Amino acid sequence: MAYRPGVAQVPDAKLRAIVIEGAGSPAEINLRAGDIVNMAVALECNADVYLVADIDRGGAFAHLLGTWSCLEPQEQP
């Protein structure tokens, strides 16, 4: 199923927030061409994006920096 821009439009003005959960990493460069669940949706919806890491598992800062570095310029604020 191909991603169709415009599908994410929400006509109900009563909604205050919508949570969009991605799948996997938003910066998988080998999967970017077919990515329809992460940054493509966030960009289409003009959504705020939060990178989350579990500091108790170790490597959290490297994980966040590596992900940030692999994002496209228009995906970085």
XYZ file of C-alpha atoms in Angstrom:
77
model
C 0.000 0.000 0.000
C 1.508 3.318 -1.043
C 1.464 6.390 1.147
C -1.023 8.954 -0.105
C -0.446 12.570 0.983
C -3.570 14.174 2.322
C -4.895 11.040 4.018
C -3.683 12.378 7.369
C -5.922 15.456 7.209
C -8.225 15.616 10.241
C -11.326 17.753 9.694
C -12.494 17.706 13.324
C -11.400 21.029 14.882
C -12.412 19.785 18.354
C -9.345 17.548 18.563
C -6.538 19.086 20.619
C -3.822 16.555 19.910
C -3.210 13.456 17.856
C -0.445 11.016 18.762
C 1.267 9.405 15.788
C 3.485 6.472 16.674
C 6.206 5.496 14.224
C 7.694 2.060 13.762
C 11.377 1.431 14.275
C 13.934 4.146 13.657
C 12.954 7.336 11.836
C 16.383 7.374 10.199
C 16.844 3.932 8.636
C 18.653 5.072 5.509
C 18.315 1.660 3.860
C 14.509 1.773 4.283
C 13.913 5.481 3.639
C 12.588 5.070 0.076
C 9.658 2.957 1.274
C 9.147 4.579 4.685
C 5.479 5.423 5.157
C 5.239 5.263 8.956
C 7.858 7.627 10.306
C 9.184 10.908 8.987
C 7.006 10.985 5.849
C 3.892 11.054 8.019
C 5.389 13.551 10.467
C 6.330 15.922 7.648
C 2.926 15.591 5.960
C 1.148 16.380 9.234
C 3.641 19.064 10.259
C 3.893 17.164 13.541
C 6.312 17.690 16.398
C 8.703 14.728 16.608
C 10.298 13.436 19.797
C 13.262 11.067 19.843
C 13.154 8.818 22.892
C 15.889 6.620 24.344
C 16.181 4.399 27.416
C 19.217 5.648 29.343
C 19.178 2.565 31.580
C 20.054 0.307 28.636
C 23.223 2.221 27.805
C 24.225 3.999 24.635
C 21.307 6.429 24.796
C 23.290 9.508 23.814
C 25.002 7.707 20.927
C 21.617 6.420 19.778
C 20.084 9.904 19.789
C 23.088 11.556 18.131
C 23.311 8.839 15.474
C 19.606 9.090 14.678
C 19.778 12.890 14.503
C 22.783 12.711 12.193
C 20.962 10.418 9.753
C 17.841 12.604 9.494
C 17.381 14.726 6.396
C 17.872 18.511 6.918
C 14.120 19.200 6.528
C 13.457 16.642 9.297
C 15.673 18.462 11.806
C 14.201 21.579 13.457
